[in-house]
Tab-separated table of C-alpha atoms in Angstrom:
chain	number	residue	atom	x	y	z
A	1	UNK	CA	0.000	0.000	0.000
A	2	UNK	CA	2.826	2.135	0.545
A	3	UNK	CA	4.271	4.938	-2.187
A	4	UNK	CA	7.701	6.692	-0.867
A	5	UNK	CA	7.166	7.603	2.472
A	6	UNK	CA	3.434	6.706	2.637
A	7	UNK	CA	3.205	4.651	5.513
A	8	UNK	CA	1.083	1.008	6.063
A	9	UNK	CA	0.309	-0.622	9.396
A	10	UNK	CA	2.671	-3.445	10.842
A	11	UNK	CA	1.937	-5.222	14.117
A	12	UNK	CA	3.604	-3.777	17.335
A	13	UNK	CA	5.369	-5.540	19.943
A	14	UNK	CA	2.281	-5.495	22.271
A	15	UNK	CA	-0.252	-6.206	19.589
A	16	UNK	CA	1.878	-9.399	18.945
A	17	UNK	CA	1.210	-10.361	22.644
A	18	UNK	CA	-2.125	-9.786	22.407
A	19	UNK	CA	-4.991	-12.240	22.531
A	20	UNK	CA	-5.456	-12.320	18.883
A	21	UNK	CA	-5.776	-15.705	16.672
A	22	UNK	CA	-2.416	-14.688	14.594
A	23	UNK	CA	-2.087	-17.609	11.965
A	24	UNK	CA	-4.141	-21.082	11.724
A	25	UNK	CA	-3.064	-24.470	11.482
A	26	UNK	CA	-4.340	-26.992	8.332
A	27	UNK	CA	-6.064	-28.923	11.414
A	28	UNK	CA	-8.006	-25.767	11.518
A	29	UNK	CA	-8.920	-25.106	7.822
A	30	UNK	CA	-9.871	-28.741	7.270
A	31	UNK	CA	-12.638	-28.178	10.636
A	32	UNK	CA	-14.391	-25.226	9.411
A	33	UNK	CA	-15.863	-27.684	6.437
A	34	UNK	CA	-18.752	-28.939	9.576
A	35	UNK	CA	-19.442	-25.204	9.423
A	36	UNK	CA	-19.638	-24.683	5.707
A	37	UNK	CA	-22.539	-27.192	5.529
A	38	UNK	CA	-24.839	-24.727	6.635
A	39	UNK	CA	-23.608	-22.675	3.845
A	40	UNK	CA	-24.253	-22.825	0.202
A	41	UNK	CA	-23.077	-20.934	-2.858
A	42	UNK	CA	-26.302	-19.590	-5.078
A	43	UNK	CA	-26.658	-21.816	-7.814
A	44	UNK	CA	-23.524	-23.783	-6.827
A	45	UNK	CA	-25.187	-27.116	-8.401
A	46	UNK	CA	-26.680	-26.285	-11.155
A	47	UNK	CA	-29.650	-28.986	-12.564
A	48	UNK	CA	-29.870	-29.420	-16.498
A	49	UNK	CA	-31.633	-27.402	-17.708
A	50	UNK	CA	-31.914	-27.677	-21.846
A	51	UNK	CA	-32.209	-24.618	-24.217
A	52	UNK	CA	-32.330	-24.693	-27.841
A	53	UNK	CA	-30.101	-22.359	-29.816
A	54	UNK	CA	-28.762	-20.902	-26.907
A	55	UNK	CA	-25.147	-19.602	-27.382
A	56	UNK	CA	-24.506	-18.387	-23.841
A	57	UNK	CA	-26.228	-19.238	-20.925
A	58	UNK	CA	-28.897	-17.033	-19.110
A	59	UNK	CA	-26.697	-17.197	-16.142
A	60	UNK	CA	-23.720	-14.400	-16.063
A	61	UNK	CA	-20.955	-16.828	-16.268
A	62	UNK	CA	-21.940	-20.292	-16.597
A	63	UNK	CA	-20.859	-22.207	-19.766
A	64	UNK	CA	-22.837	-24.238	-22.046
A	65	UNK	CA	-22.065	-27.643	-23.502
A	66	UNK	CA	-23.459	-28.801	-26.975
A	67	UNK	CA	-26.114	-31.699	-26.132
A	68	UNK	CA	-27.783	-32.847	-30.078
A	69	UNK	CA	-29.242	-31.708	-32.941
A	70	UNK	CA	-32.951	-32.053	-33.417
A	71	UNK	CA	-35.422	-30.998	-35.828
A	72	UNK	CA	-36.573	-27.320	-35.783
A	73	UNK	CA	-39.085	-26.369	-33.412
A	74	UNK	CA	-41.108	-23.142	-33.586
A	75	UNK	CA	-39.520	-20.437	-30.942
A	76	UNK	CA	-35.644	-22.031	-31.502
A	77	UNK	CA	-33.247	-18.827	-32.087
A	78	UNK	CA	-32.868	-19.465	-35.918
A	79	UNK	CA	-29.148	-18.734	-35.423
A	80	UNK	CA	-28.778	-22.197	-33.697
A	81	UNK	CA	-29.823	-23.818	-37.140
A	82	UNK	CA	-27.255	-26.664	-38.293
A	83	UNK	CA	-27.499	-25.748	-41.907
A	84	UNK	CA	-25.520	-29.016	-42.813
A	85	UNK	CA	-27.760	-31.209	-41.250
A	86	UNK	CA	-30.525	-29.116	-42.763
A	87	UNK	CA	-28.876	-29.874	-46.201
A	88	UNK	CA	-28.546	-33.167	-45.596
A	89	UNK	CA	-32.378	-34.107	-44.420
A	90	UNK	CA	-33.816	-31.546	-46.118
A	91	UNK	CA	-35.727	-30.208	-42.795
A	92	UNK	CA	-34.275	-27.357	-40.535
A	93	UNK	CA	-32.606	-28.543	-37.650
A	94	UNK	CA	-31.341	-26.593	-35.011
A	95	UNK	CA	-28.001	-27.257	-32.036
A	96	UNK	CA	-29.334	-27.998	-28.748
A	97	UNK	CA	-27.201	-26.700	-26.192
A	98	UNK	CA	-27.118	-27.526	-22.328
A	99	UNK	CA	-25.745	-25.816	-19.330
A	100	UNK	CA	-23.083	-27.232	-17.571
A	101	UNK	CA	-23.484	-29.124	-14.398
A	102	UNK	CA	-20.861	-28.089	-12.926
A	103	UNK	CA	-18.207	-24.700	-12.279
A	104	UNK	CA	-14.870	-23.948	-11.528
A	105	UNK	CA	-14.576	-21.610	-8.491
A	106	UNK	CA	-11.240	-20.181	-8.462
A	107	UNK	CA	-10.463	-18.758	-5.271
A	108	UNK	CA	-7.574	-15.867	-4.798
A	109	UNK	CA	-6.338	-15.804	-1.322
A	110	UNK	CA	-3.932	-12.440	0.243
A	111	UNK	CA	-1.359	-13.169	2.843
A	112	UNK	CA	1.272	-10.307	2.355
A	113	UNK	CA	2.631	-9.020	5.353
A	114	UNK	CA	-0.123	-6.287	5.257
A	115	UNK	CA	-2.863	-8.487	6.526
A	116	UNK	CA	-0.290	-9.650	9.470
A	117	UNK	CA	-2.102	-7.260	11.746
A	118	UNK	CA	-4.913	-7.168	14.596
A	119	UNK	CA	-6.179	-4.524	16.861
A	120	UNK	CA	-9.315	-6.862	17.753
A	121	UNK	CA	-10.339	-10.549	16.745
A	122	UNK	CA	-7.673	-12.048	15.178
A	123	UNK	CA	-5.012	-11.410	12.403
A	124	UNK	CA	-6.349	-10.373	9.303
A	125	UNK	CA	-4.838	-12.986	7.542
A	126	UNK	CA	-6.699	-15.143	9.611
A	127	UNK	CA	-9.567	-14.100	8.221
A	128	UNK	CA	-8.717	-14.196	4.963
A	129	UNK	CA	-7.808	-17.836	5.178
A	130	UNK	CA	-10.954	-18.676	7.311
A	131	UNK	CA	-13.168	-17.318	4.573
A	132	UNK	CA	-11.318	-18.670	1.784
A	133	UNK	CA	-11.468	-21.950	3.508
A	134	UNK	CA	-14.912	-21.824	3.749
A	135	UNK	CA	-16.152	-21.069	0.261
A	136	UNK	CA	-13.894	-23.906	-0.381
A	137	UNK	CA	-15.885	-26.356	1.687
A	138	UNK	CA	-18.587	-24.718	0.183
A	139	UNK	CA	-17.787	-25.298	-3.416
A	140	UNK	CA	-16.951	-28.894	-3.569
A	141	UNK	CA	-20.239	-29.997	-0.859
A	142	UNK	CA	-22.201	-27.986	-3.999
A	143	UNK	CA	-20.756	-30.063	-6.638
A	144	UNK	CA	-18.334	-27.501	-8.016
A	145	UNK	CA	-14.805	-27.641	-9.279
A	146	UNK	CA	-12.293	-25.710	-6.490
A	147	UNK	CA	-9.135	-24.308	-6.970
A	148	UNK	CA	-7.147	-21.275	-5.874
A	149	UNK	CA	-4.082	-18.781	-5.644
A	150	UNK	CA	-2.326	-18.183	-2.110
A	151	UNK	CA	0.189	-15.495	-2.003
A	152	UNK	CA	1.918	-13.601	0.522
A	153	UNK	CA	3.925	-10.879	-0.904
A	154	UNK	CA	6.921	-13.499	-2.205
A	155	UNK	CA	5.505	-16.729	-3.285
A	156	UNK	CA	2.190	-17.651	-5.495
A	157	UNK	CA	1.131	-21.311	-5.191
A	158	UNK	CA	-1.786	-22.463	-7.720
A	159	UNK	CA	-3.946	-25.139	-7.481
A	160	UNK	CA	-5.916	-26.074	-10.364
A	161	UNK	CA	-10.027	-26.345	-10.122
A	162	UNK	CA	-11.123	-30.116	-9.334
A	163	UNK	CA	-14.260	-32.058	-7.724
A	164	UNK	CA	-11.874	-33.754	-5.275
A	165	UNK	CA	-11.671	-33.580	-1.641
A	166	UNK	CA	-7.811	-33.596	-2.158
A	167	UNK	CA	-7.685	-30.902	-3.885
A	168	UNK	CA	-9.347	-28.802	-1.409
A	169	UNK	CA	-6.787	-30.412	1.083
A	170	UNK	CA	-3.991	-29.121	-1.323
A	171	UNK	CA	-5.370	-25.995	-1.422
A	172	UNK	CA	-5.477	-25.660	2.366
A	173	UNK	CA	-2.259	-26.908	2.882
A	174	UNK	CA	-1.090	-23.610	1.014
A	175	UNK	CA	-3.143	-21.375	2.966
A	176	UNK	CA	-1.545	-22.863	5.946
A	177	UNK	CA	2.021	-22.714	4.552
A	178	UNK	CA	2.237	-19.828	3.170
A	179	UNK	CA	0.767	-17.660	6.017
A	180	UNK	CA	3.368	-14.968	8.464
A	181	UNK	CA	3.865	-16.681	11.609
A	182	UNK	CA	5.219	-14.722	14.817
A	183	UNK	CA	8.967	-14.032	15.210
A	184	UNK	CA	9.086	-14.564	11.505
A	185	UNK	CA	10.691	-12.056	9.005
A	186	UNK	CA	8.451	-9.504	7.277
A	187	UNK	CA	9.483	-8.006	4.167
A	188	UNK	CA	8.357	-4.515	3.676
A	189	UNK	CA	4.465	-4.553	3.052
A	190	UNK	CA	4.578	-2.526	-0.245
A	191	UNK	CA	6.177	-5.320	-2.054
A	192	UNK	CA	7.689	-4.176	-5.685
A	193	UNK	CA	5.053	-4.795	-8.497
A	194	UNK	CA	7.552	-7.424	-9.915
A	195	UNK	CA	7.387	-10.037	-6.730
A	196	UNK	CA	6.043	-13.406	-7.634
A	197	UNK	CA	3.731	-13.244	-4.771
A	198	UNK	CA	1.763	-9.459	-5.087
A	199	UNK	CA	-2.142	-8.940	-5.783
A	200	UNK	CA	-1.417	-8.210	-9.847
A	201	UNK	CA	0.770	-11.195	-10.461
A	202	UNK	CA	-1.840	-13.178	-8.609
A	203	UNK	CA	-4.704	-11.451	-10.740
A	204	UNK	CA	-2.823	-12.235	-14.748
A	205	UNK	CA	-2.003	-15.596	-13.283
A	206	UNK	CA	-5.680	-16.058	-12.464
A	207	UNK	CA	-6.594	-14.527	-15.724
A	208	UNK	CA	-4.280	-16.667	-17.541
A	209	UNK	CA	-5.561	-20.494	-16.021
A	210	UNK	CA	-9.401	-19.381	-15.032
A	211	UNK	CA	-11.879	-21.109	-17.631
A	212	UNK	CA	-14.654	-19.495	-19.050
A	213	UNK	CA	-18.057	-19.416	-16.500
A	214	UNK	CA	-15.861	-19.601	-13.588
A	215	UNK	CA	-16.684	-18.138	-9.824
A	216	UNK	CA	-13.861	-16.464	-8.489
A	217	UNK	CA	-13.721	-14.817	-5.295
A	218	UNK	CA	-10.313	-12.174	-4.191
A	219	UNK	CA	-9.959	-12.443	-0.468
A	220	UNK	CA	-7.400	-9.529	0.586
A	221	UNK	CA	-6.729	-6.317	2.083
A	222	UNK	CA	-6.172	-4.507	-1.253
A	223	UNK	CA	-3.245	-2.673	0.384
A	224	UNK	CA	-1.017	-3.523	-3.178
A	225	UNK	CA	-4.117	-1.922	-5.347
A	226	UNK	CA	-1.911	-0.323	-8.354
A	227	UNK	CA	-2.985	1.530	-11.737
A	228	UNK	CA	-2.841	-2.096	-13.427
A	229	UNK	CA	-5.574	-4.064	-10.694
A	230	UNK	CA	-8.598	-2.474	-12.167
A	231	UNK	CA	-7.504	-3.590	-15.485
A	232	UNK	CA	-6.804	-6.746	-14.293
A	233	UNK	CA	-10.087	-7.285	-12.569
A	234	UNK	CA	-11.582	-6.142	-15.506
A	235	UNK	CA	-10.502	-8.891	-18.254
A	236	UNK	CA	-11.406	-11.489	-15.019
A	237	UNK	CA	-15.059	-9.940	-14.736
A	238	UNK	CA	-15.255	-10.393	-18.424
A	239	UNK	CA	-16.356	-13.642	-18.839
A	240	UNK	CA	-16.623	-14.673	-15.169
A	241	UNK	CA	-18.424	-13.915	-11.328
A	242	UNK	CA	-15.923	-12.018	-9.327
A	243	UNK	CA	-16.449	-10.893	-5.846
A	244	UNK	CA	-14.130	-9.394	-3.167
A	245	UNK	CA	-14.017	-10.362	-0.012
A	246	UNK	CA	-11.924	-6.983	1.442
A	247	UNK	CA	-10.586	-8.081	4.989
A	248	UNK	CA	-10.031	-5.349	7.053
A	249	UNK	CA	-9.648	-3.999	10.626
A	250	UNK	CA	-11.064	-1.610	12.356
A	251	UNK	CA	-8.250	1.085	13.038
A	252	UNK	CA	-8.245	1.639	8.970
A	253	UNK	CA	-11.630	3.389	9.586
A	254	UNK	CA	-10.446	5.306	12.632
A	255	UNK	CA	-7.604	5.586	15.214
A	256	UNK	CA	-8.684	6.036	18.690
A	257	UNK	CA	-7.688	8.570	20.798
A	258	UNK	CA	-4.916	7.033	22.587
A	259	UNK	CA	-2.171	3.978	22.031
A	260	UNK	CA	1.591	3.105	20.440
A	261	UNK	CA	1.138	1.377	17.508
A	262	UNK	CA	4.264	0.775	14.840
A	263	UNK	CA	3.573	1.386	10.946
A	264	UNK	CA	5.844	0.407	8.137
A	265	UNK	CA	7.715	2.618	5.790
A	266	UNK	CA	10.307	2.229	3.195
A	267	UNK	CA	13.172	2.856	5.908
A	268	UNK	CA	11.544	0.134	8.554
A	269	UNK	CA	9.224	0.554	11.873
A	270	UNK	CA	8.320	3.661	12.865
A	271	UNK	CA	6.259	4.658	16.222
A	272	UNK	CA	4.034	6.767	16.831
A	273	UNK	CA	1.111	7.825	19.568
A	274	UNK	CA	-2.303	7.974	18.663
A	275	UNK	CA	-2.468	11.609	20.459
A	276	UNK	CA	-0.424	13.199	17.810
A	277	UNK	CA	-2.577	14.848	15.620
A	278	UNK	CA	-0.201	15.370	12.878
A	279	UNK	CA	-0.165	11.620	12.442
A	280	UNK	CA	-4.079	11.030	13.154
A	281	UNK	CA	-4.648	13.593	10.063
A	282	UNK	CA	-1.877	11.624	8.040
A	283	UNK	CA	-3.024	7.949	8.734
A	284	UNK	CA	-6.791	8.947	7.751
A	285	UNK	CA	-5.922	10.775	4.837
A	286	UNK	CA	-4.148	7.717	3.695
A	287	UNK	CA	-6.798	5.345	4.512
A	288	UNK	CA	-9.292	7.536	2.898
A	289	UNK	CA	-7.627	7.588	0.046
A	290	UNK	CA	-6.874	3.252	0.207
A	291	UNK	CA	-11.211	3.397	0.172
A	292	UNK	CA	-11.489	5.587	-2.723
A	293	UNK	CA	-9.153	3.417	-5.315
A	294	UNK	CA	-10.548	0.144	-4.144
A	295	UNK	CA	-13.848	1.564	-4.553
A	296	UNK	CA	-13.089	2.573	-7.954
A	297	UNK	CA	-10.751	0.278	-8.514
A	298	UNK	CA	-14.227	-2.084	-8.127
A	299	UNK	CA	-16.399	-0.023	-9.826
A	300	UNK	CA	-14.380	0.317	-13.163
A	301	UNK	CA	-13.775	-3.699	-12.851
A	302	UNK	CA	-17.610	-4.334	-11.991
A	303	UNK	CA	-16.630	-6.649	-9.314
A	304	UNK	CA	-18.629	-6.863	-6.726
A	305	UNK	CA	-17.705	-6.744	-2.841
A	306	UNK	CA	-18.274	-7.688	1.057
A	307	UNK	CA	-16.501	-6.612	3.960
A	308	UNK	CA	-14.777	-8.631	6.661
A	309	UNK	CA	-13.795	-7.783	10.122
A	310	UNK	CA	-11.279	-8.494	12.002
A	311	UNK	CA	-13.344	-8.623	14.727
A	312	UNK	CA	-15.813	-11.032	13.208
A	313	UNK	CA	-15.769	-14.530	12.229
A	314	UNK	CA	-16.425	-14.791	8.129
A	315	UNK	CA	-19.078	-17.090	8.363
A	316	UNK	CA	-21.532	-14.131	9.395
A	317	UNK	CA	-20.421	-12.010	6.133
A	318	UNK	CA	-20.683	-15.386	4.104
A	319	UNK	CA	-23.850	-16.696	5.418
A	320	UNK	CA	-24.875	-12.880	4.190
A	321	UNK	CA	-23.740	-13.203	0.719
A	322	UNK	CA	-25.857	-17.107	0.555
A	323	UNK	CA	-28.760	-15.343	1.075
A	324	UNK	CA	-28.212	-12.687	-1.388
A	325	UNK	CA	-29.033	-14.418	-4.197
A	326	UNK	CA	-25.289	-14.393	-5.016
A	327	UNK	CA	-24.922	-10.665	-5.599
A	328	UNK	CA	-22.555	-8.856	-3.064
A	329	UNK	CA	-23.360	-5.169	-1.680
């Protein structure tokens, strides 16, 4: 999130102490699939449902498969019309098409050293992994093909959509791996553009393996938004569902009055006390400004978004967005 000498939040010495969950085990991940049941993606398994001459299907996103050809019936779109087999039998026929039964949901999960940070709850990238987790569980139970991008900053793991319980397992195991655990080294939040592991590279990898129809969800921060990740959410919300899932906390929305917290800049840690008003009118200039290019950043992709808390378990945001018909606020 950081430009020059723009500054982004880092965890303090106390906050480190504090009672928050800071990273989660794969034991963890796999458990939250008993709470997923109660959860289901809209439209997650989809019956057949048969249309003739239908060239896209009336769902934004899902594909459709080619099922026969059978003679033409008043009310078929004429551009379906197999004019070979029309030659040949000398009776219009049209292409039946079906819709698929299944989806890929492709799952892009943020664990840069940004979302290594609590005031309340637990870590952000706690959450991020819990609700990533979840729409896993979610996915397969519904019948759908899972797969997903982890990346913290430095690395980018992929694993490819299937309808297997081990690849949800896979998938976990990098969420596990690849979180910041305490004591660890943190490399500057802002990470350079370039690193294997930062939002865009995770965004034109996902734009380079995602199929066609697929359901993708970005779980992050959006602390490495740049003038490219509108662009690159764009060509994703082209032919596919994408949501956000922006994990946050809430000291981006407003410092309180008092407290030593650290915050990152290109040099290393700085300190500094709530009281100071020179810093209060920095740090929410600079998160107001972090909410106005995600926002737009969104709107310009047409990606849809919900919010998670820190000081909330995902499952409340998620069971939201079931009952939403599958359309974010």
């Amino acid at each position: 999130m950081t430009h020059g000498n723009e500054f982004d939040v880092s965890t303090s010495a106390a906050q480190a102490n504090a009672a928050h969950d800071i990273a989660l085990p794969l034991a963890a991940l796999v458990k939250l699939q008993a709470e997923a049941h109660t959860l289901r993606l809209p439209s997650a398994k989809a019956t057949r449902s048969r249309q003739a001459g239908a060239y896209t299907s009336p769902q934004r996103g899902r594909g459709m498969a080619f099922a026969e050809v059978r003679q033409y019936q008043p009310g078929d779109d004429i551009r379906a019309i197999d004019w070979r087999v029309t030659a040949r039998r000398q009776q219009a026929h049209t292409k039946v098409y079906e819709e698929e039964r299944e989806r890929p949901v492709l799952l892009l999960c943020d664990v840069s050293p940004s979302l290594f940070f609590a005031s309340t709850g637990a870590y952000k990238q706690v959450r991020a992994v819990q609700a990533t987790a979840m729409l896993a569980w979610v996915a397969l139970f519904g019948g759908d093909r899972v797969g997903g991008l982890v990346f913290n900053g430095q690395l980018l793991t992929l694993q490819r959509a299937a309808r297997r319980k081990t690849s949800v397992l896979r998938l976990l195991d990098n969420l596990a791996r690849l979180q910041h655990q305490p004591g660890q080294f943190h490399p500057t939040p802002n990470a350079p553009l370039a690193e294997p592991g930062s939002l865009d590279n995770a965004l034109a990898e996902a734009c380079r393996v995602a199929r066609t129809g697929s359901r993708i969800f970005i779980i992050s921060d959006f602390m490495q938004l740049s003038k490219h990740s509108a662009g690159l959410m764009g060509r994703l919300a082209q032919h596919n569902s994408v949501s956000a899932v922006h994990i946050s906390d809430p000291l981006e929305q407003a410092l309180p009055r008092h407290g030593q917290f650290a915050v990152a800049s290109a040099t290393g840690p700085l300190w500094f006390d709530a009281a100071d008003n020179t810093f209060r009118q920095a740090w929410q200039q600079r998160m107001n400004q972090h909410h106005e290019r995600l926002q737009h950043c969104l709107r310009v992709a047409a990606v849809t978004s919900i919010g998670v808390s820190t000081g909330e378990h995902p499952r409340l945001a998620l069971r939201a967005l079931m009952a939403g018909g599958g359309r974010l606020g």
